[in-house]
Coordinates of C-alpha atoms and ligand atoms in Angstrom, one line a residue:
M1 CA 28.7 2.6 36.7
N2 CA 26.3 -0.3 36.4
I3 CA 22.9 0.4 37.8
L4 CA 20.0 -1.9 38.6
V5 CA 16.5 -0.5 39.1
V6 CA 13.9 -2.8 40.7
G7 CA 10.2 -2.6 39.7
A8 CA 8.0 -2.6 36.7
G9 CA 5.8 0.5 36.8
G10 CA 5.7 4.1 35.6
R11 CA 7.7 5.1 38.5
E12 CA 10.5 2.8 37.5
H13 CA 10.3 4.0 33.9
A14 CA 10.7 7.6 35.0
L15 CA 13.7 6.6 37.3
C16 CA 15.4 4.7 34.4
W17 CA 14.8 7.6 32.0
A18 CA 16.4 10.1 34.5
L19 CA 19.3 7.8 35.4
A20 CA 20.1 7.1 31.8
K21 CA 20.8 10.8 31.3
S22 CA 23.6 10.7 33.9
P23 CA 27.1 10.9 32.5
D24 CA 28.2 8.2 35.0
C25 CA 25.5 5.7 34.0
G26 CA 27.1 2.7 32.3
T27 CA 24.8 -0.3 31.8
L28 CA 21.4 0.2 33.1
F29 CA 19.3 -2.8 34.1
C30 CA 15.7 -3.0 35.2
A31 CA 14.1 -6.0 36.9
P32 CA 11.6 -6.9 35.7
G33 CA 10.8 -3.7 33.8
N34 CA 8.2 -3.3 31.0
A35 CA 8.1 -2.6 27.3
G36 CA 8.7 1.1 27.7
I37 CA 11.6 0.6 30.1
A38 CA 13.2 -1.7 27.5
G39 CA 13.8 1.5 25.5
V40 CA 16.2 2.9 28.0
A41 CA 17.4 -0.1 30.0
E42 CA 18.1 -3.8 29.7
C43 CA 15.2 -5.6 31.2
V44 CA 15.8 -8.8 33.2
P45 CA 13.0 -11.2 34.0
I46 CA 13.4 -11.2 37.8
G47 CA 10.4 -10.2 40.0
A48 CA 10.8 -7.3 42.4
E49 CA 10.3 -9.5 45.4
N50 CA 12.6 -12.3 44.4
V51 CA 15.3 -11.2 46.8
D52 CA 17.8 -14.1 46.3
A53 CA 17.7 -13.8 42.5
L54 CA 18.1 -10.0 42.6
V55 CA 21.1 -10.2 44.9
A56 CA 22.7 -12.9 42.8
F57 CA 22.1 -10.9 39.6
A58 CA 23.6 -7.7 41.1
A59 CA 26.7 -9.6 42.3
E60 CA 27.2 -11.3 38.9
K61 CA 26.9 -8.0 37.0
S62 CA 29.0 -6.0 39.5
I63 CA 26.2 -3.5 40.0
D64 CA 27.4 -0.3 41.6
L65 CA 24.0 0.9 42.8
V66 CA 20.6 -0.8 43.1
V67 CA 17.6 1.5 43.2
V68 CA 14.4 -0.1 44.6
G69 CA 11.0 1.3 43.6
P70 CA 8.2 -0.6 45.2
E71 CA 7.4 -0.7 49.0
A72 CA 6.8 -4.5 49.2
A73 CA 10.4 -5.3 48.3
L74 CA 11.7 -2.7 50.8
V75 CA 9.4 -4.0 53.6
L76 CA 10.6 -7.5 52.8
G77 CA 14.2 -6.6 53.4
L78 CA 15.7 -6.4 49.8
I79 CA 18.0 -3.5 50.9
D80 CA 19.3 -5.5 53.9
A81 CA 20.1 -8.5 51.6
L82 CA 21.9 -6.4 49.1
R83 CA 24.0 -4.6 51.8
D84 CA 24.8 -8.0 53.4
A85 CA 26.2 -9.0 50.0
G86 CA 28.3 -5.8 49.9
I87 CA 26.2 -4.2 47.2
R88 CA 25.3 -0.5 47.5
A89 CA 21.6 0.2 47.4
F90 CA 19.2 3.1 47.6
G91 CA 16.2 2.7 49.8
P92 CA 15.4 2.1 53.5
D93 CA 16.3 -1.2 55.1
K94 CA 13.7 -3.4 56.7
R95 CA 13.9 -1.7 60.1
A96 CA 13.3 1.7 58.6
A97 CA 10.7 0.6 56.0
I98 CA 8.4 -0.2 58.9
L99 CA 7.4 3.5 58.6
E100 CA 5.2 2.4 55.7
G101 CA 4.9 -1.3 56.6
S102 CA 3.1 -0.6 59.9
K103 CA 0.8 2.4 60.4
A104 CA 0.6 1.4 64.1
F105 CA 4.4 1.9 64.4
M106 CA 4.2 5.2 62.4
K107 CA 1.5 6.6 64.6
D108 CA 3.3 5.7 67.8
L109 CA 6.5 7.4 66.4
F110 CA 4.4 10.6 65.8
A111 CA 3.0 10.5 69.3
K112 CA 6.4 9.9 70.9
Y113 CA 8.2 12.7 69.0
D114 CA 5.4 15.2 68.9
I115 CA 4.9 15.2 65.1
P116 CA 1.5 16.7 64.1
T117 CA -1.0 14.0 62.9
A118 CA -4.6 12.9 63.4
A119 CA -5.6 11.6 66.9
Y120 CA -5.7 7.8 66.9
G121 CA -6.1 4.5 68.6
R122 CA -4.5 1.1 67.7
F123 CA -6.3 -2.2 68.2
T124 CA -5.9 -5.9 67.8
D125 CA -9.2 -6.6 69.6
Y126 CA -12.4 -6.1 67.6
G127 CA -14.6 -5.4 70.7
E128 CA -12.2 -2.7 71.9
A129 CA -12.0 -1.2 68.4
V130 CA -15.8 -1.0 68.2
A131 CA -16.0 0.6 71.7
Y132 CA -13.4 3.2 70.6
V133 CA -15.4 4.1 67.5
R134 CA -18.6 4.5 69.5
A135 CA -16.8 6.7 72.0
Q136 CA -15.3 8.9 69.3
G137 CA -18.3 9.2 66.9
A138 CA -18.2 9.8 63.1
P139 CA -16.8 10.8 60.7
I140 CA -13.9 8.6 61.5
V141 CA -11.2 6.7 59.5
V142 CA -10.4 3.0 59.8
K143 CA -7.1 1.7 58.5
A144 CA -5.5 -1.7 58.2
S145 CA -2.1 -1.3 59.8
G146 CA -0.1 -3.4 57.3
L147 CA 0.6 -3.1 53.6
A148 CA -2.7 -3.3 51.6
A149 CA -1.7 -2.0 48.2
G150 CA -3.3 1.4 48.9
K151 CA -6.7 -0.1 49.7
G152 CA -6.5 -0.5 53.4
V153 CA -8.0 3.0 54.3
I154 CA -11.7 3.4 54.8
L155 CA -13.2 6.8 55.3
C156 CA -16.4 6.3 57.4
E157 CA -19.2 8.8 57.6
T158 CA -21.2 7.0 60.2
I159 CA -20.5 4.8 63.2
E160 CA -22.2 1.9 61.5
E161 CA -19.9 2.2 58.4
A162 CA -16.9 2.2 60.8
I163 CA -18.1 -0.9 62.5
D164 CA -18.7 -2.6 59.2
A165 CA -15.2 -1.7 58.1
L166 CA -13.8 -3.1 61.4
G167 CA -15.7 -6.3 60.7
A168 CA -14.4 -6.6 57.1
I169 CA -10.8 -6.0 58.2
M170 CA -10.6 -7.8 61.6
R171 CA -13.2 -10.6 61.2
D172 CA -13.4 -11.3 57.5
R173 CA -9.7 -10.5 57.0
A174 CA -10.3 -8.5 53.8
F175 CA -6.6 -7.5 53.8
G176 CA -5.2 -10.7 55.3
D177 CA -2.4 -10.2 57.9
A178 CA -2.3 -6.5 57.1
G179 CA -5.5 -6.2 59.2
D180 CA -4.2 -8.1 62.2
E181 CA -4.0 -4.6 63.8
V182 CA -6.1 -1.5 62.9
V183 CA -5.5 2.2 63.4
I184 CA -8.6 4.3 64.0
E185 CA -8.1 7.9 63.3
E186 CA -9.7 11.3 63.6
F187 CA -11.1 12.5 60.2
L188 CA -9.0 15.5 59.0
S189 CA -10.3 18.0 56.5
G190 CA -8.2 20.4 54.3
E191 CA -6.2 20.1 51.1
E192 CA -3.9 17.1 50.6
V193 CA -0.4 17.5 49.3
S194 CA 2.6 15.1 48.9
F195 CA 6.1 16.2 49.8
F196 CA 9.3 14.4 49.1
A197 CA 12.7 14.5 50.6
L198 CA 15.9 12.5 50.1
V199 CA 17.4 11.2 53.3
D200 CA 20.9 9.7 54.0
G201 CA 20.4 8.7 57.7
R202 CA 21.0 12.1 59.1
T203 CA 20.5 14.8 56.5
A204 CA 17.3 15.5 54.6
L205 CA 17.4 17.2 51.2
P206 CA 13.9 18.6 50.4
L207 CA 12.7 17.8 46.9
V208 CA 9.4 19.2 45.8
S209 CA 5.7 18.9 46.3
A210 CA 3.1 17.1 44.2
Q211 CA -0.6 16.4 44.3
D212 CA -2.2 13.2 43.0
H213 CA -5.7 12.3 42.0
K214 CA -6.6 9.0 43.7
A215 CA -10.2 8.7 42.6
A216 CA -10.9 6.8 39.3
H217 CA -13.2 9.3 37.7
D218 CA -13.6 13.0 36.9
G219 CA -14.5 15.4 39.8
D220 CA -12.6 13.1 42.2
T221 CA -15.4 10.6 42.2
G222 CA -15.4 6.8 42.0
P223 CA -13.3 4.2 43.7
N224 CA -9.8 4.8 45.0
T225 CA -6.9 3.9 42.8
G226 CA -3.1 3.9 43.0
G227 CA -3.3 7.4 41.3
M228 CA -4.9 8.5 38.0
G229 CA -2.7 11.5 37.5
A230 CA -0.5 14.1 39.4
Y231 CA 1.2 17.4 39.0
S232 CA 4.1 19.2 40.5
P233 CA 4.5 21.7 42.1
A234 CA 1.4 21.8 44.2
P235 CA 0.5 25.6 44.5
V236 CA -0.9 25.0 48.0
L237 CA 2.6 24.3 49.3
T238 CA 4.2 27.7 49.8
P239 CA 7.9 28.1 50.8
E240 CA 6.7 29.0 54.3
L241 CA 4.7 25.8 54.5
E242 CA 7.7 23.8 53.2
A243 CA 9.9 25.2 55.9
E244 CA 7.3 24.3 58.5
I245 CA 7.0 20.8 57.1
M246 CA 10.8 20.3 57.2
Q247 CA 11.1 21.7 60.7
R248 CA 8.1 20.2 62.4
I249 CA 7.6 16.9 60.5
I250 CA 10.5 15.7 58.4
G251 CA 13.3 16.7 60.8
P252 CA 11.7 15.2 63.9
T253 CA 10.9 12.0 61.9
I254 CA 14.6 11.5 61.0
E255 CA 15.7 12.2 64.5
G256 CA 13.0 9.9 65.9
M257 CA 14.0 7.1 63.6
N258 CA 17.6 7.5 64.7
A259 CA 16.7 7.5 68.4
E260 CA 14.7 4.3 67.8
G261 CA 17.8 2.7 66.2
R262 CA 16.2 2.7 62.8
P263 CA 18.2 5.2 60.7
Y264 CA 16.3 6.2 57.6
R265 CA 17.9 6.2 54.2
G266 CA 16.1 6.6 50.9
V267 CA 13.3 8.8 49.7
L268 CA 10.7 9.9 52.3
Y269 CA 7.3 10.6 50.8
A270 CA 5.0 12.4 53.3
G271 CA 1.3 12.4 52.6
L272 CA 0.0 15.6 54.3
M273 CA -3.2 17.3 55.1
I274 CA -3.0 21.1 55.2
T275 CA -5.6 21.8 58.0
G276 CA -6.7 24.9 59.7
D277 CA -4.2 24.0 62.4
G278 CA -1.3 23.7 60.0
P279 CA 0.2 20.7 58.2
K280 CA -0.4 17.2 59.6
V281 CA 1.0 13.9 58.4
L282 CA -1.6 11.4 57.1
E283 CA 1.0 8.8 56.2
Y284 CA 4.6 8.1 55.2
N285 CA 5.6 6.1 52.2
V286 CA 9.2 4.8 52.0
R287 CA 9.6 5.2 48.2
F288 CA 8.8 7.6 45.4
G289 CA 5.1 7.9 44.6
D290 CA 3.6 6.5 41.4
P291 CA 2.7 8.5 39.3
E292 CA 4.2 11.4 41.4
C293 CA 7.7 10.2 40.4
Q294 CA 7.0 10.8 36.8
V295 CA 6.3 14.6 37.4
L296 CA 9.3 14.9 39.7
M297 CA 11.7 13.4 37.1
A298 CA 10.2 15.6 34.4
R299 CA 11.1 18.6 36.5
M300 CA 14.5 17.5 37.9
N301 CA 17.4 19.4 36.4
S302 CA 20.2 17.7 38.4
D303 CA 22.0 14.4 38.0
L304 CA 19.6 11.9 39.7
L305 CA 22.4 9.2 39.9
A306 CA 24.7 11.6 41.8
L307 CA 21.9 12.4 44.3
L308 CA 20.9 8.7 44.9
L309 CA 24.6 7.8 45.4
A310 CA 25.0 10.6 47.9
A311 CA 21.9 9.5 49.8
A312 CA 23.1 5.8 49.8
D313 CA 26.6 6.9 51.0
G314 CA 25.5 9.4 53.7
R315 CA 26.9 12.4 51.8
L316 CA 23.7 14.6 51.4
D317 CA 25.0 17.3 53.6
G318 CA 25.6 20.3 51.3
A319 CA 24.0 18.6 48.3
E320 CA 21.7 20.7 46.1
V321 CA 19.1 19.9 43.6
A322 CA 17.8 22.0 40.7
W323 CA 14.4 22.0 39.0
R324 CA 13.1 23.1 35.7
D325 CA 10.7 26.1 35.7
G326 CA 7.0 25.5 35.1
T327 CA 4.6 22.7 36.0
A328 CA 4.8 19.0 35.1
L329 CA 1.5 17.0 34.9
V330 CA 0.9 13.3 34.2
V331 CA -2.3 11.8 33.0
V332 CA -2.6 8.0 33.7
M333 CA -4.2 5.9 31.0
A334 CA -5.7 2.8 32.6
A335 CA -7.3 -0.4 31.2
E336 CA -11.2 -0.2 31.1
G337 CA -12.4 -1.6 34.4
Y338 CA -9.5 -0.6 36.6
P339 CA -9.3 -0.5 39.7
G340 CA -11.7 -3.5 39.4
A341 CA -11.2 -6.4 37.0
Y342 CA -9.7 -5.5 33.6
Q343 CA -8.4 -7.3 30.5
K344 CA -4.8 -7.6 29.4
G345 CA -3.4 -7.9 25.9
S346 CA -5.2 -5.0 24.0
L347 CA -3.1 -3.3 21.3
I348 CA -1.9 0.3 21.9
K349 CA -0.9 2.5 18.9
G350 CA 0.2 6.1 18.3
L351 CA 2.8 6.2 21.1
D352 CA 5.5 7.7 18.9
R353 CA 3.2 10.5 17.7
A354 CA 2.1 11.3 21.3
G355 CA 5.7 11.4 22.5
G356 CA 6.5 13.8 19.6
I357 CA 4.6 16.7 21.2
E358 CA 6.8 19.3 22.7
G359 CA 7.5 18.8 26.4
V360 CA 5.7 15.3 26.4
T361 CA 7.2 12.0 27.6
V362 CA 5.0 8.9 27.6
F363 CA 6.1 6.6 30.5
H364 CA 4.9 3.0 30.5
A365 CA 3.3 1.7 33.7
G366 CA 2.0 -1.7 32.5
T367 CA 2.9 -2.7 29.0
G368 CA 4.4 -5.7 27.2
A369 CA 5.7 -6.3 23.7
E370 CA 4.0 -8.8 21.4
D371 CA 5.2 -9.3 17.8
G372 CA 6.8 -5.9 17.7
N373 CA 3.6 -4.2 19.1
I374 CA 2.9 -2.6 22.4
V375 CA 0.1 -4.2 24.4
A376 CA -1.5 -3.4 27.7
N377 CA -0.3 -5.6 30.5
G378 CA -1.7 -4.0 33.7
G379 CA -4.3 -1.8 35.3
R380 CA -2.5 1.5 35.0
V381 CA -0.8 1.2 31.6
L382 CA 0.6 4.6 30.5
G383 CA 1.7 7.9 32.2
V384 CA 1.4 10.7 29.7
T385 CA 3.6 13.4 31.2
A386 CA 4.0 17.0 30.0
L387 CA 6.2 19.9 31.2
A388 CA 5.1 23.4 30.4
A389 CA 5.2 27.0 31.7
T390 CA 1.8 26.7 33.5
A391 CA -0.4 23.9 34.8
K392 CA -3.0 24.9 32.1
D393 CA -0.4 24.5 29.3
A394 CA 0.9 21.2 30.8
Q395 CA -2.6 19.9 31.0
A396 CA -3.3 20.9 27.3
A397 CA -0.1 19.3 26.1
A398 CA -0.7 16.1 28.0
Y399 CA -4.3 15.7 26.7
Q400 CA -3.2 16.5 23.1
A401 CA -0.8 13.6 23.5
V402 CA -3.5 11.4 25.0
D403 CA -5.7 12.1 22.1
L404 CA -3.0 10.8 19.7
I405 CA -2.9 7.5 21.4
D406 CA -5.1 4.9 19.7
W407 CA -6.2 2.5 22.5
P408 CA -10.0 1.9 22.6
E409 CA -9.7 -0.4 25.6
G410 CA -8.2 2.4 27.8
F411 CA -9.6 5.3 29.7
C412 CA -8.3 8.3 31.6
R413 CA -9.6 11.2 33.6
R414 CA -10.1 14.5 31.7
D415 CA -9.6 16.8 34.6
I416 CA -6.1 16.1 36.0
G417 CA -4.7 19.3 37.6
W418 CA -8.0 21.1 38.0
R419 CA -7.1 22.5 41.4
A420 CA -3.8 24.0 40.2
I421 CA -5.5 25.5 37.1
D422 CA -8.3 27.0 39.2
R423 CA -5.7 28.7 41.3
E424 CA -3.8 30.0 38.3
S425 CA -6.9 31.5 36.8
S426 CA -7.9 33.2 40.1
H427 CA -4.6 35.0 40.2
Ligands
AMP501 P1 -3.4 6.8 53.1 O1 -3.2 5.5 52.3 O2 -3.2 6.7 54.6 O3 -2.7 8.0 52.5 O4 -4.9 7.2 53.0 C1 -5.5 7.2 51.7 C2 -6.4 8.5 51.6 O5 -7.4 8.5 52.6 C3 -5.6 9.7 51.8 O6 -4.9 10.1 50.6 C4 -6.6 10.7 52.3 O7 -7.3 11.2 51.1 C5 -7.6 9.8 53.0 N1 -7.3 9.9 54.5 C6 -6.4 9.1 55.2 N2 -6.4 9.4 56.5 C7 -7.3 10.4 56.6 C8 -7.7 11.2 57.8 N3 -7.2 11.0 59.0 N4 -8.6 12.2 57.5 C9 -9.1 12.4 56.3 N5 -8.7 11.7 55.2 C10 -7.8 10.7 55.4
LIG502 N1 0.2 7.7 44.1 C1 0.2 7.2 45.5 C2 1.3 6.4 45.9 O1 2.3 6.2 45.1 O2 1.3 5.9 47.0

């Protein structure tokens, strides 16, 4: 079978790496891909949001399955365009991708189908939003409803901060159209965990949990990023909790989406807070997480291609998925300055040595090739991923590999996985 993966990050490298292992994988293409992906797939220079060119390419190459990584392409309707052209694709269509594309839609779905989440209000009028904040008090959370590349959520400790956030989003339009509407939410405390399931419209196949580190610096300090590292499984997610999440959150979401005439197919990524009152959904993403996908693929011991085909074809009922023992952990190496301004083009050496460490795979998130060398080409640049018996061992292997990478212009956190390691050492 000919496969096309759409996207250019560490997530797409991990997906290509896993798909390439399938006995049914023929020619594997990635659009646009990166220098690491080029090692396992044929990269084609078409942007992930160039819907017409992607459809034309898939038709020309007789692609049997298109796997779409990033949310923007899904929200734009790439899956719809592919299906209209008779091309099989994995991911939600535009009507279902609204679950990530509009937080206002998502929160109303939770309310209508009694899915546990933070109390909220949704507003298009600045004055009404300010009045709501004053009535609720602080701490409180202000969110742009639309897609804002992970930056549209502002945790506010005081009423004044919340009013400033509303001004930035609604008046100064800091996130453009994504801030036409805001969601204002109750502040939840607890431990955060991500949970993933494959969905085929009716049936959900639970995958596994992961925890990511969104803050740029050690000790979970500094600005929010797309994710500086992750590990799987997350020890906080017990089998009992998983059953509760499937029954009270994932199941009702799939039924609700069907009842709304928006059947969901693809991977459902639930961002959850484990509160004193049980698990509550913070948000849904309609795609694999990045870098969470890297640790999921490192652990998966089933044919990913077969699973994605089953999800796309509505055949997940009875499907099973196997996982390797142990913990997978990914350390993201980013360009100095990220998530603010950073330089591109610096030379990266030592990748072969790093990848030679047992259990380690170095996924590329933002690299290019220049004169036979690998150069940085993005904010998050590498995802150094290790699988080992324990979180502590996986962390040690990942940092051993990181230390073999010669890239003075890069940085990483040195404490990825600390929560899981604390738990291990207290048992
Ligand atoms: P989101 O993009 O909605 O996942 O939000 C980004 C981050 O903000 C989450 O990973 C949480 O750490 C935090 N967050 C979002 N909503 C809330 C909430 N209602 N209470 C506390 N923290 C939140
Ligand atoms: N790592 C967070 C995300 O993919 O949204």
